[in-house]
Coordinates of C-alpha atoms and ligand atoms in Angstrom, one line a residue:
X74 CA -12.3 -14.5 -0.8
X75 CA -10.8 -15.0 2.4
X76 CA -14.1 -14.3 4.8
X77 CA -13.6 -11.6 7.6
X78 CA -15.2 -12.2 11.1
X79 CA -14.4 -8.5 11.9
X80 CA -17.0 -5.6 12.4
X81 CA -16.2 -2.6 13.8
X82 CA -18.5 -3.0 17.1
X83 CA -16.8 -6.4 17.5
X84 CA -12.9 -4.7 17.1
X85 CA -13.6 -1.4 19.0
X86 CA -15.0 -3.5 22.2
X87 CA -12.7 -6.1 22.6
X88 CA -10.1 -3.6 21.8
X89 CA -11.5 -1.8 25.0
X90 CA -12.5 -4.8 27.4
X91 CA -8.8 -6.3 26.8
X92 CA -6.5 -3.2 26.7
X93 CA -5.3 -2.5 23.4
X94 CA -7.5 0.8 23.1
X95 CA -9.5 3.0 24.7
X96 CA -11.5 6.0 24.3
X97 CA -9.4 9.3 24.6
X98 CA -10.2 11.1 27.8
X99 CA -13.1 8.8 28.1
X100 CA -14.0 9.6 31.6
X101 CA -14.8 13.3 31.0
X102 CA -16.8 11.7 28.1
X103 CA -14.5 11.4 25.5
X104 CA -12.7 13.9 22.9
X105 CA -13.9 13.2 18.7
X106 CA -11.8 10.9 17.3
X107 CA -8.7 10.5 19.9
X108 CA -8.0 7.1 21.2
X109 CA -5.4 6.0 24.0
X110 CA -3.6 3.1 23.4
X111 CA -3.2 0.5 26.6
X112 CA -0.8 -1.6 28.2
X113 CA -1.5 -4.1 25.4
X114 CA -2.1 -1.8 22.0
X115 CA 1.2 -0.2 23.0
X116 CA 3.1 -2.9 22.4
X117 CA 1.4 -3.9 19.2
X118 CA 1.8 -0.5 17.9
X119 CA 5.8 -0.3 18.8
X120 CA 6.1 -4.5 17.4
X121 CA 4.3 -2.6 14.3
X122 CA 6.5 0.5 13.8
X123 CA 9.8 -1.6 14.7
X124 CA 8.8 -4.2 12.2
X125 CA 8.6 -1.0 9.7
X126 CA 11.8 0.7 10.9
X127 CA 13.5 -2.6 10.4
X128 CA 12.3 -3.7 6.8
X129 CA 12.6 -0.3 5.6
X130 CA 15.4 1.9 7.1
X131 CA 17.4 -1.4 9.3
X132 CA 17.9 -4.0 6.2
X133 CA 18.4 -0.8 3.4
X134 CA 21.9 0.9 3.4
X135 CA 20.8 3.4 1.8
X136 CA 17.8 4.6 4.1
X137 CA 18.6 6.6 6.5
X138 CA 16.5 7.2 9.5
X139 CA 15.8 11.2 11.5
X140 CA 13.3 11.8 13.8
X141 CA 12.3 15.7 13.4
X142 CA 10.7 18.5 15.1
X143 CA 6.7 18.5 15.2
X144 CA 7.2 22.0 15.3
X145 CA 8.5 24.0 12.7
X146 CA 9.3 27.2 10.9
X147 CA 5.7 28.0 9.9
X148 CA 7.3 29.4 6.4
X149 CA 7.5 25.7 5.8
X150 CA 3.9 25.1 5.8
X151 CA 4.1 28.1 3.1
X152 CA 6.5 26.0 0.9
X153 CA 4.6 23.0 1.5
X154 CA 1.3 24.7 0.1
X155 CA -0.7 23.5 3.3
X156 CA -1.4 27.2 4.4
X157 CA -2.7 28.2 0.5
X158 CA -4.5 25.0 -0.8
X159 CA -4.2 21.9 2.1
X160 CA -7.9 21.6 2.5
X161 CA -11.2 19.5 2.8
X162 CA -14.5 20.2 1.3
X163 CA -16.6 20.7 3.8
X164 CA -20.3 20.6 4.1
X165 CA -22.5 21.7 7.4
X166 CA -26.0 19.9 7.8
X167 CA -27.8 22.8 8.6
X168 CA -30.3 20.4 10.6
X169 CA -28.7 19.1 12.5
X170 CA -25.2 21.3 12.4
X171 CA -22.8 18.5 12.2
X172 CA -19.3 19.0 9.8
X173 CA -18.9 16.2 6.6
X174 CA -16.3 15.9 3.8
X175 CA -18.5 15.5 0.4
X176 CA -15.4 13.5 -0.9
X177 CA -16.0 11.1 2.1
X178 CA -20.2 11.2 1.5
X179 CA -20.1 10.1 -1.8
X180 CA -17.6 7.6 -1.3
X181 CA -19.4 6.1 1.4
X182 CA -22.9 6.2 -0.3
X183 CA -21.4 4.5 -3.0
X184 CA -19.8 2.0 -0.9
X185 CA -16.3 2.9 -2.0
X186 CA -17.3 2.4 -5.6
X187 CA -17.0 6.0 -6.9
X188 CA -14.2 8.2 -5.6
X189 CA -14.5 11.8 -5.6
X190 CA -10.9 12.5 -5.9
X191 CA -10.5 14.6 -9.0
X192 CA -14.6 16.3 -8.9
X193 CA -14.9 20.0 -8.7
X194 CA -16.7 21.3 -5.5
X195 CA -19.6 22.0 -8.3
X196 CA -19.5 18.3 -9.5
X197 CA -19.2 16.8 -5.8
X198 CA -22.5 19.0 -5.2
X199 CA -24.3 17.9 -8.1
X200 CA -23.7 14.0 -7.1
X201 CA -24.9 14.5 -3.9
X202 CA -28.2 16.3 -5.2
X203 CA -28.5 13.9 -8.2
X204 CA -28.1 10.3 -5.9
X205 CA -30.1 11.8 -2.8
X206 CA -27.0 11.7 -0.6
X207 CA -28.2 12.7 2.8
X208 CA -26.6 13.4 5.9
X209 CA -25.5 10.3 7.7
X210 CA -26.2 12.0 11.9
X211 CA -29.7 12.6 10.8
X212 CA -30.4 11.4 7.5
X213 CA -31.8 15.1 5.8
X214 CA -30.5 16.2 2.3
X215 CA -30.0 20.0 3.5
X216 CA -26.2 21.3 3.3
X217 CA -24.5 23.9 2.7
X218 CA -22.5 24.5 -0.2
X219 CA -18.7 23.3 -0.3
X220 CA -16.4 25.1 1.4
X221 CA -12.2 24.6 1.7
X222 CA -11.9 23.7 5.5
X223 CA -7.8 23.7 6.0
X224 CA -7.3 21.2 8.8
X225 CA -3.9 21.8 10.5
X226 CA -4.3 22.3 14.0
X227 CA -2.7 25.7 15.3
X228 CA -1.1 26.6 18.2
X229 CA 1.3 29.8 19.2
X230 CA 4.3 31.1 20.7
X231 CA 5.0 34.3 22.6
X232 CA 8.8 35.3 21.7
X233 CA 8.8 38.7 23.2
X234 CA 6.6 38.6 26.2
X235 CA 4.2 40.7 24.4
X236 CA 1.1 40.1 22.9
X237 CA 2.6 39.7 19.4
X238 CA 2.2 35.6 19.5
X239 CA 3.8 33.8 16.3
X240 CA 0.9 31.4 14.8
X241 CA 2.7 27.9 15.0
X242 CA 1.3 24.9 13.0
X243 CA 1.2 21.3 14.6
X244 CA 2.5 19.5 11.2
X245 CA -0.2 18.0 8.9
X246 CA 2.3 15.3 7.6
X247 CA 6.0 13.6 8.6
X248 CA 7.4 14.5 5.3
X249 CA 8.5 17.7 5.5
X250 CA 10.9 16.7 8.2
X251 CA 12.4 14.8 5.6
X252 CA 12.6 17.3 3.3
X253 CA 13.8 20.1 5.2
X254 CA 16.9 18.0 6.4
X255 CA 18.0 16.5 3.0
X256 CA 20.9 18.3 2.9
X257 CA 21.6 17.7 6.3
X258 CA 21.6 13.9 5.8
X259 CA 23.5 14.1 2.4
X260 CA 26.4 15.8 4.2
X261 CA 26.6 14.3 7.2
X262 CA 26.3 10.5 5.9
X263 CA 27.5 11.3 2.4
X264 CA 25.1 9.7 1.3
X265 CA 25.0 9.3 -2.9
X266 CA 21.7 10.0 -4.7
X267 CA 19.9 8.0 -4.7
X268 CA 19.2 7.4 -1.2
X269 CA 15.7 7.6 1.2
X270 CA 15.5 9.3 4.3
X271 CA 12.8 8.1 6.7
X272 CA 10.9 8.6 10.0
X273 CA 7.8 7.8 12.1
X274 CA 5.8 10.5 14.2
X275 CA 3.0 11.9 15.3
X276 CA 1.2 13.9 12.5
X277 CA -2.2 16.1 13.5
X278 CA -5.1 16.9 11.1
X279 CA -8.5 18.7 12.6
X280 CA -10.6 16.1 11.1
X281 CA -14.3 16.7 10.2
X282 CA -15.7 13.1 9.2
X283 CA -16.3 10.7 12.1
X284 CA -13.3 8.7 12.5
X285 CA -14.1 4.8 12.1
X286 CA -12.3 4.3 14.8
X287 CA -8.4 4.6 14.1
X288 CA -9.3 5.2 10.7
X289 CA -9.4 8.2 11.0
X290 CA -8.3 9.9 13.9
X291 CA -6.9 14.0 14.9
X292 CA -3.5 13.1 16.0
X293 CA -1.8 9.8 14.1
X294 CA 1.4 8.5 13.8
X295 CA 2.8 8.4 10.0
X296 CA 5.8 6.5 8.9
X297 CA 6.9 7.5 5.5
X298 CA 9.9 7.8 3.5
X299 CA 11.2 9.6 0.5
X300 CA 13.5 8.5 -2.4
X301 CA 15.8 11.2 -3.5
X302 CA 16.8 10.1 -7.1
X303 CA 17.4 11.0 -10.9
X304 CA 14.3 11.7 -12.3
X305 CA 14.8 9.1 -15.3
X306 CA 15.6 6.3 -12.3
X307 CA 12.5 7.6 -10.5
X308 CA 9.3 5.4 -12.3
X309 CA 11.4 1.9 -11.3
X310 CA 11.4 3.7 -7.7
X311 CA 8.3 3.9 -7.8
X312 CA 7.1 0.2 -9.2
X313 CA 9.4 -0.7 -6.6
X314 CA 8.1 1.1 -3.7
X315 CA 4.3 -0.5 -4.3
X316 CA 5.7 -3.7 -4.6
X317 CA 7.5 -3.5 -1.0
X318 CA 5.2 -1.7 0.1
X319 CA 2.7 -4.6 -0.7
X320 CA 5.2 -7.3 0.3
X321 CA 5.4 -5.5 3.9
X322 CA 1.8 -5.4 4.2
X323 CA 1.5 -9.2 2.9
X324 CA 4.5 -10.1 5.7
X325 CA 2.6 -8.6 8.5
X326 CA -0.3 -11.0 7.8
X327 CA -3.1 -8.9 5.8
X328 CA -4.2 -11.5 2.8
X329 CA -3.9 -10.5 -0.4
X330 CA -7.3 -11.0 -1.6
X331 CA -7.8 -7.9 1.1
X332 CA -5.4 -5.9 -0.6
X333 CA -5.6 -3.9 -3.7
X334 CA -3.6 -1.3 -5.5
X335 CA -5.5 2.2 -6.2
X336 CA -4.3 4.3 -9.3
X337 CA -5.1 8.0 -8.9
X338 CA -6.8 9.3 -11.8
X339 CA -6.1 12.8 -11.1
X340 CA -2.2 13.6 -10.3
X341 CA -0.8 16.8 -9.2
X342 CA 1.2 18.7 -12.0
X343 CA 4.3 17.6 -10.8
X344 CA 3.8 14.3 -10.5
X345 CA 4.4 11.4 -12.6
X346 CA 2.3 8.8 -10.8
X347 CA 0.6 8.2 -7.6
X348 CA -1.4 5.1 -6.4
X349 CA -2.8 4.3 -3.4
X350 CA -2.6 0.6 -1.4
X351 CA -6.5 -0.2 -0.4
X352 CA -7.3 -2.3 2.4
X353 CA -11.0 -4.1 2.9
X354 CA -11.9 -2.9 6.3
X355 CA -15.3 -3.3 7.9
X356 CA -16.1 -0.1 6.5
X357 CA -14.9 -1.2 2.8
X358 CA -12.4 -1.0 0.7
X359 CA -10.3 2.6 1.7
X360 CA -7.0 3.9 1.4
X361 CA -4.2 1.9 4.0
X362 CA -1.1 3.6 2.6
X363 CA -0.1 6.1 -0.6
X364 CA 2.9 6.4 -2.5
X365 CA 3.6 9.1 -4.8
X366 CA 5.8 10.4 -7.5
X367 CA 6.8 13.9 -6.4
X368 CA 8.7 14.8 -9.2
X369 CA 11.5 17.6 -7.5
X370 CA 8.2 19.8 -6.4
X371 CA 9.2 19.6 -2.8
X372 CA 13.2 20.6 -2.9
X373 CA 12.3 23.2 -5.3
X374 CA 9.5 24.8 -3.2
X375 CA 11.8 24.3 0.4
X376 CA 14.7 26.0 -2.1
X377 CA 12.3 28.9 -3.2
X378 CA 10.7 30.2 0.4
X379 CA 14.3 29.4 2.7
X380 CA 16.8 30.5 -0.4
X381 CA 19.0 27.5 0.6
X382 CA 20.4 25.8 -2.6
X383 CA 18.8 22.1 -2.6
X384 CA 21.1 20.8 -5.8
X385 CA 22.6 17.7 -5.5
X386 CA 26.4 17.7 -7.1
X387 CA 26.9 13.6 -8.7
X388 CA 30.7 13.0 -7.6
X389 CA 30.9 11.1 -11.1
X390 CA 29.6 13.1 -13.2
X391 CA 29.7 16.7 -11.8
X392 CA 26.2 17.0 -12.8
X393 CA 24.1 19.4 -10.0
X394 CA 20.3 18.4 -9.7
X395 CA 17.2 18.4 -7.8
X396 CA 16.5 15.2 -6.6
X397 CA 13.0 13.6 -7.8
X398 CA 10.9 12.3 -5.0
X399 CA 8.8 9.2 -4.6
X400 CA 7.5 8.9 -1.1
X401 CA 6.1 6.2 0.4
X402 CA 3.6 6.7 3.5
X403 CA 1.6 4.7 5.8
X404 CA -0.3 5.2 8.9
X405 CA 0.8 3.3 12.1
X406 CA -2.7 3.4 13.5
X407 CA -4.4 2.8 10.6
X408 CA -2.1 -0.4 9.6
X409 CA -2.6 -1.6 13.4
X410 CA -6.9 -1.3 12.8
X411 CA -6.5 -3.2 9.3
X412 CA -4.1 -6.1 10.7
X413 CA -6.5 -6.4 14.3
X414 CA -9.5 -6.6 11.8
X415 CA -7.6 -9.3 10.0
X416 CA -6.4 -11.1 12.8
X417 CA -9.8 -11.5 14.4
X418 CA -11.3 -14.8 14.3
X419 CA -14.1 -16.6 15.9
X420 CA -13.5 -20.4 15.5
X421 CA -16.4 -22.6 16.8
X422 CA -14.9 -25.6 18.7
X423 CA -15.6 -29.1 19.1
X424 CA -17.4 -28.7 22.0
X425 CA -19.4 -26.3 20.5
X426 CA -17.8 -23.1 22.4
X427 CA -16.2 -20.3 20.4
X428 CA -13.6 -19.1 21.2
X429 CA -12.2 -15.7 19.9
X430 CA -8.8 -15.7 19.1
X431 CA -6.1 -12.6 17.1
X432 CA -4.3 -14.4 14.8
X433 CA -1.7 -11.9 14.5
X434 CA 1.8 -12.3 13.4
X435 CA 3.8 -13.6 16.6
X436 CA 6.6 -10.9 15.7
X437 CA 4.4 -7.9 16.1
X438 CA 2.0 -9.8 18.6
X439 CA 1.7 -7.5 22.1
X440 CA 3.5 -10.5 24.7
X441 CA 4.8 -12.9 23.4
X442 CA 4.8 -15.8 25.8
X443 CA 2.2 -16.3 28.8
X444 CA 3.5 -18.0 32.1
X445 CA 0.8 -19.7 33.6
X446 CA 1.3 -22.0 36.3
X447 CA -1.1 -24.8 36.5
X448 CA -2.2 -24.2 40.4
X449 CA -1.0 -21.2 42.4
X450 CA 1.6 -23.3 44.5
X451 CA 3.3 -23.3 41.5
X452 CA 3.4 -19.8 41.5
X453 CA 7.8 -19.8 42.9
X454 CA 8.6 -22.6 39.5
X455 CA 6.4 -20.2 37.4
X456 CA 8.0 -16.5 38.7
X457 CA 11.5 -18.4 38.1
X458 CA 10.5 -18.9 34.3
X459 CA 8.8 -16.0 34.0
X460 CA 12.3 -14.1 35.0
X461 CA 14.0 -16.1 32.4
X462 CA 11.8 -15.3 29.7
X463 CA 11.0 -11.3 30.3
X464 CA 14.9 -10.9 29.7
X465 CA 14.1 -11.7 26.2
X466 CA 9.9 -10.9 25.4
X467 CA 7.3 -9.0 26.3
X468 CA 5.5 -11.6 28.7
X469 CA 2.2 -11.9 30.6
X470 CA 1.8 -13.9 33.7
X471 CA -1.9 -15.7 35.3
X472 CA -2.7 -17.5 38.1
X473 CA -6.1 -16.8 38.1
X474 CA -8.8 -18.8 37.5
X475 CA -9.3 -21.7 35.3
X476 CA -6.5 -22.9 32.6
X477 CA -8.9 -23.1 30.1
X478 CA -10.1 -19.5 30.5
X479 CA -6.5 -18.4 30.8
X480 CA -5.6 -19.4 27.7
X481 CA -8.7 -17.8 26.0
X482 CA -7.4 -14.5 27.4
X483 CA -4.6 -15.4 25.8
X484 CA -6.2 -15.9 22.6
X485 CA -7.9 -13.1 22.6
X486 CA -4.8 -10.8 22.9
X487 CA -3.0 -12.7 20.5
X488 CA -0.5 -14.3 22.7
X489 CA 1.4 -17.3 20.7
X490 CA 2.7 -19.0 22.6
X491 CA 1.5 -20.2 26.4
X492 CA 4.0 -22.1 28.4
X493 CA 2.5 -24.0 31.5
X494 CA 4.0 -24.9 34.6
X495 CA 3.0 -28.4 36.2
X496 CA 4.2 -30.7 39.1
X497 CA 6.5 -32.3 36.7
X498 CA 8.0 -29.0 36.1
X499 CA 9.1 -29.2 39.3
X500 CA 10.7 -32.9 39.3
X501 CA 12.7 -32.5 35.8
X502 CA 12.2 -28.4 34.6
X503 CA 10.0 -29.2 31.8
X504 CA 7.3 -27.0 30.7
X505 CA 4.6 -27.5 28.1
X506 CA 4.1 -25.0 25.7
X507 CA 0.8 -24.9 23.4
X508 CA 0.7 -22.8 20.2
X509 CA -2.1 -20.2 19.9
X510 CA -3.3 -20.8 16.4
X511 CA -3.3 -25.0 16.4
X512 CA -3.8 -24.9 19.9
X513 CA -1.3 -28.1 20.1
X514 CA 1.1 -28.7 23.1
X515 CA 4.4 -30.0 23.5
X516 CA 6.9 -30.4 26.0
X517 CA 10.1 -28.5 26.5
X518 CA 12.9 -28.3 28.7
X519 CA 12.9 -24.9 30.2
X520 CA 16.6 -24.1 29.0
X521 CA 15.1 -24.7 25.3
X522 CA 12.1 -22.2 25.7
X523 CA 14.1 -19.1 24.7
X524 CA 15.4 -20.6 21.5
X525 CA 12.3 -22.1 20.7
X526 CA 10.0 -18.6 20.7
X527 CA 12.7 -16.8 19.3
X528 CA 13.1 -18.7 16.1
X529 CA 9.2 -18.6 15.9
X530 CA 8.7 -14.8 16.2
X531 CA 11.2 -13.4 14.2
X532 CA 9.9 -10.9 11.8
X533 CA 11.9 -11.2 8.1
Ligands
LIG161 N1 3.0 12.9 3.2 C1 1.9 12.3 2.4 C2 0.7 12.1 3.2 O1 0.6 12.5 4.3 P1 -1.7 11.1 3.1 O2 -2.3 10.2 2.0 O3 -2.4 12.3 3.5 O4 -0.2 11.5 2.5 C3 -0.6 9.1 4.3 O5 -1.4 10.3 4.4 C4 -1.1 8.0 5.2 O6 -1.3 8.5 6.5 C5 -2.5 7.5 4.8 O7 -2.4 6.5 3.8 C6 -3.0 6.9 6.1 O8 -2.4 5.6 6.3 C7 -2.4 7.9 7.2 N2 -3.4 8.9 7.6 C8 -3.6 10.1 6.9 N3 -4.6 10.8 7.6 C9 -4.9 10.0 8.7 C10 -5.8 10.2 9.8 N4 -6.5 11.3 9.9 N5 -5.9 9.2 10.7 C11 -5.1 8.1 10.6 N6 -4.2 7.9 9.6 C12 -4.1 8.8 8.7

């Protein structure tokens, strides 16, 4: 197996020191499990989510792309089941008063090995009692029992003036966005079953375990789809959706011998199947993205609580039905933490330095090209390139300090490509450019830079 140079520590701090990530509200000390993405991490996110939106809603016809509310009619959240049954089982250290999930403690005291999904709260107890699980902050066996903990952040709205505020739900999940507007997409595009309808947005969940970093975090972006199809088409959906959503993982440069599929053993009652894609992060093997056979459980429940009929009339056949659902859903922070961990390499070289370099995929790397002329009275030749090439690419420029160092900042940030302006840049407008991962350099003509990167980045 492909060995990974990544620990948490290591990701987290360069993540800080170069400007993908910091610490939410970090100068008032922090806030549990927020992070703020910076000038670099924003555009590896947004390379990340395009690359998505692209493979998934771009190149498929039938996928159709919304962006809804975060807000919604809370009767929703009713329909959904996240106000009856969404919930964690929470345990409280009663030394030293922090919250855990005791899904989350066995799985990590077991290393990932046994999952807890499908235990009673009475069976998750017993584990925990029977393998001395203890309580990671400060390492006592002394909880309470299991309790449901719903974790949907709520906020309110005053629509009379008065004191009568309406409870308002920031949304748990993207998918009922989806839902709630399938009829609104059928009609408008006329779009024939079966067709997807997708989005990407921020989801909230009042998390209780510590986070792993963008693991697991309060406030996330989700980028999921749904499949509206007949239900006898709906188990090739969903062998389909694992496989793409494999290939798309694979594309975006996590190796497959990091990659697994997940079967759930336990499945809802309206589901046919459900499976999880598994990713080997520093903290082991957990849960990257899920897809799920819904079977027509969500329409039904949306047609129940808002009275709206959900059927879908078949133009050929005149047959009304209620869509079946596979959804496919994966976290855009949680996919940018498994492909920084995979990126990150330290390669010893020949002169016995390391240097660290993200070997991430140059389509969803943050800049693209560095400009870095070779002494600072180059700086007029170097801005006139630069001004070429940020019409095209994200681009960093450097004049400081040595070149050597400059392109290890480059490295570090994942930068592919480095083009270098020299006194012969000046006498015939040639550049060199040297390639991030073989760390080889050529010579171009500036007019062939653009074509040259572009053919290089492009994300298929
Ligand atoms: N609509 C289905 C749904 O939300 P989920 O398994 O709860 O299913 C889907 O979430 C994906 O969203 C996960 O596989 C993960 O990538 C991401 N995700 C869920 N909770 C998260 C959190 N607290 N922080 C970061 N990402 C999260």
């Amino acid at each position: 197996m492909k060995e990974m140079k990544a620990t948490m520590d290591k990701i987290v701090n360069l993540c800080k020191s170069r400007g993908f990530i910091f610490q939410g509200s970090e100068i008032y000390g922090g806030f549990a499990n927020t992070w703020d993405f910076g000038p670099i991490g924003v555009e590896l996110k947004n390379n990340i989510k395009r690359a998505w939106w692209k493979r998934f809603v771009q190149e498929d016809p039938s996928t159709y792309g919304i962006d809804a509310a975060i807000l919604m009619n809370p009767t929703v959240w009713q329909a959904s089941g996240h106000i009856e049954s969404f919930g964690d089982p929470k345990m409280d250290c009663k030394n030293c008063k922090t919250r855990h999930r005791a899904d989350t403690l066995i799985e990590n005291h077991s290393k990932g090995k046994v999952s807890a999904e499908g235990m009673s709260n009475e069976e998750m107890e017993k584990y925990i009692e029977e393998h001395d699980v203890r309580c990671p902050v400060c390492g006592k066996r002394d909880f309470t029992p299991i309790r449901k903990f719903n974790p949907m952040f709520t906020t309110s709205r005053d629509m009379t003036g008065e004191a009568s505020n309406e409870v308002v739900y920031l949304r748990p999940e993207t998918c009922q966005g989806e839902y709630v507007n399938f009829l609104n997409v059928q009609r408008s595009t006329r779009a024939k079953v079966p067709f997807a309808i997708a989005q990407i947005g921020k989801s909230f969940r009042n998390e209780i375990t510590p986070g792993n970093f963008l693991f697991r975090t309060i406030e996330f972006e989700q980028m999921e789809l749904q499949k509206f199809c007949k239900d006898e088409d709906s188990m090739n959906y969903y062998n389909e959706y694992k496989e793409k959503a494999l290939q798309f993982v694979k594309d975006l440069g996590l190796d497959c011998e990091h990659l697994r599929f997940h079967d759930h053993d336990k499945l809802a009652h309206y589901a046919k199947a459900a499976c999880d894609i598994q990713f080997l992060f520093p903290i082991g093997w957990q849960e990257l993205n899920g897809i799920h056979h819904r079977g027509t459980w969500d329409l039904s429940r949306h047609q129940e609580f808002s009275g709206k009929n959900m059927n879908y009339l078949d133009p050929v056949t005149n047959e009304k039905f209620i869509p079946t659902v596979i959804e496919y859903s994966i976290g855009a922070d949680r996919l940018t933490l498994a492909l920084l961990c995979e990126a990150y390499d330290e390669e010893v070289l020949d002169n016995g330095e390391t240097r660290v370099v993200m070997h991430l995929n140059p389509s969803i790397a943050p800049y693209k090209v560095a400009v870095l002329p070779l002494q600072k009275n180059l700086s007029d030749k170097a801005k006139d390139v630069l001004n070429i090439l940020n019409k095209e690419f994200m681009c960093d420029y450097d004049e400081a300090g040595s070149i050597g160092k400059r392109y290890r900042r480059q490295d570090e940030i994942g930068t592919p490509f480095a083009v270098t302006i020299d006194f012969d840049t000046l006498e015939n407008n040639t550049v060199t450019i040297r390639d991030r991962d073989s760390m080889e350099q050529i010579r171009l003509g500036i007019d062939e830079l653009v074509d040259y990167i572009q053919k290089r980045i492009k994300f298929n």
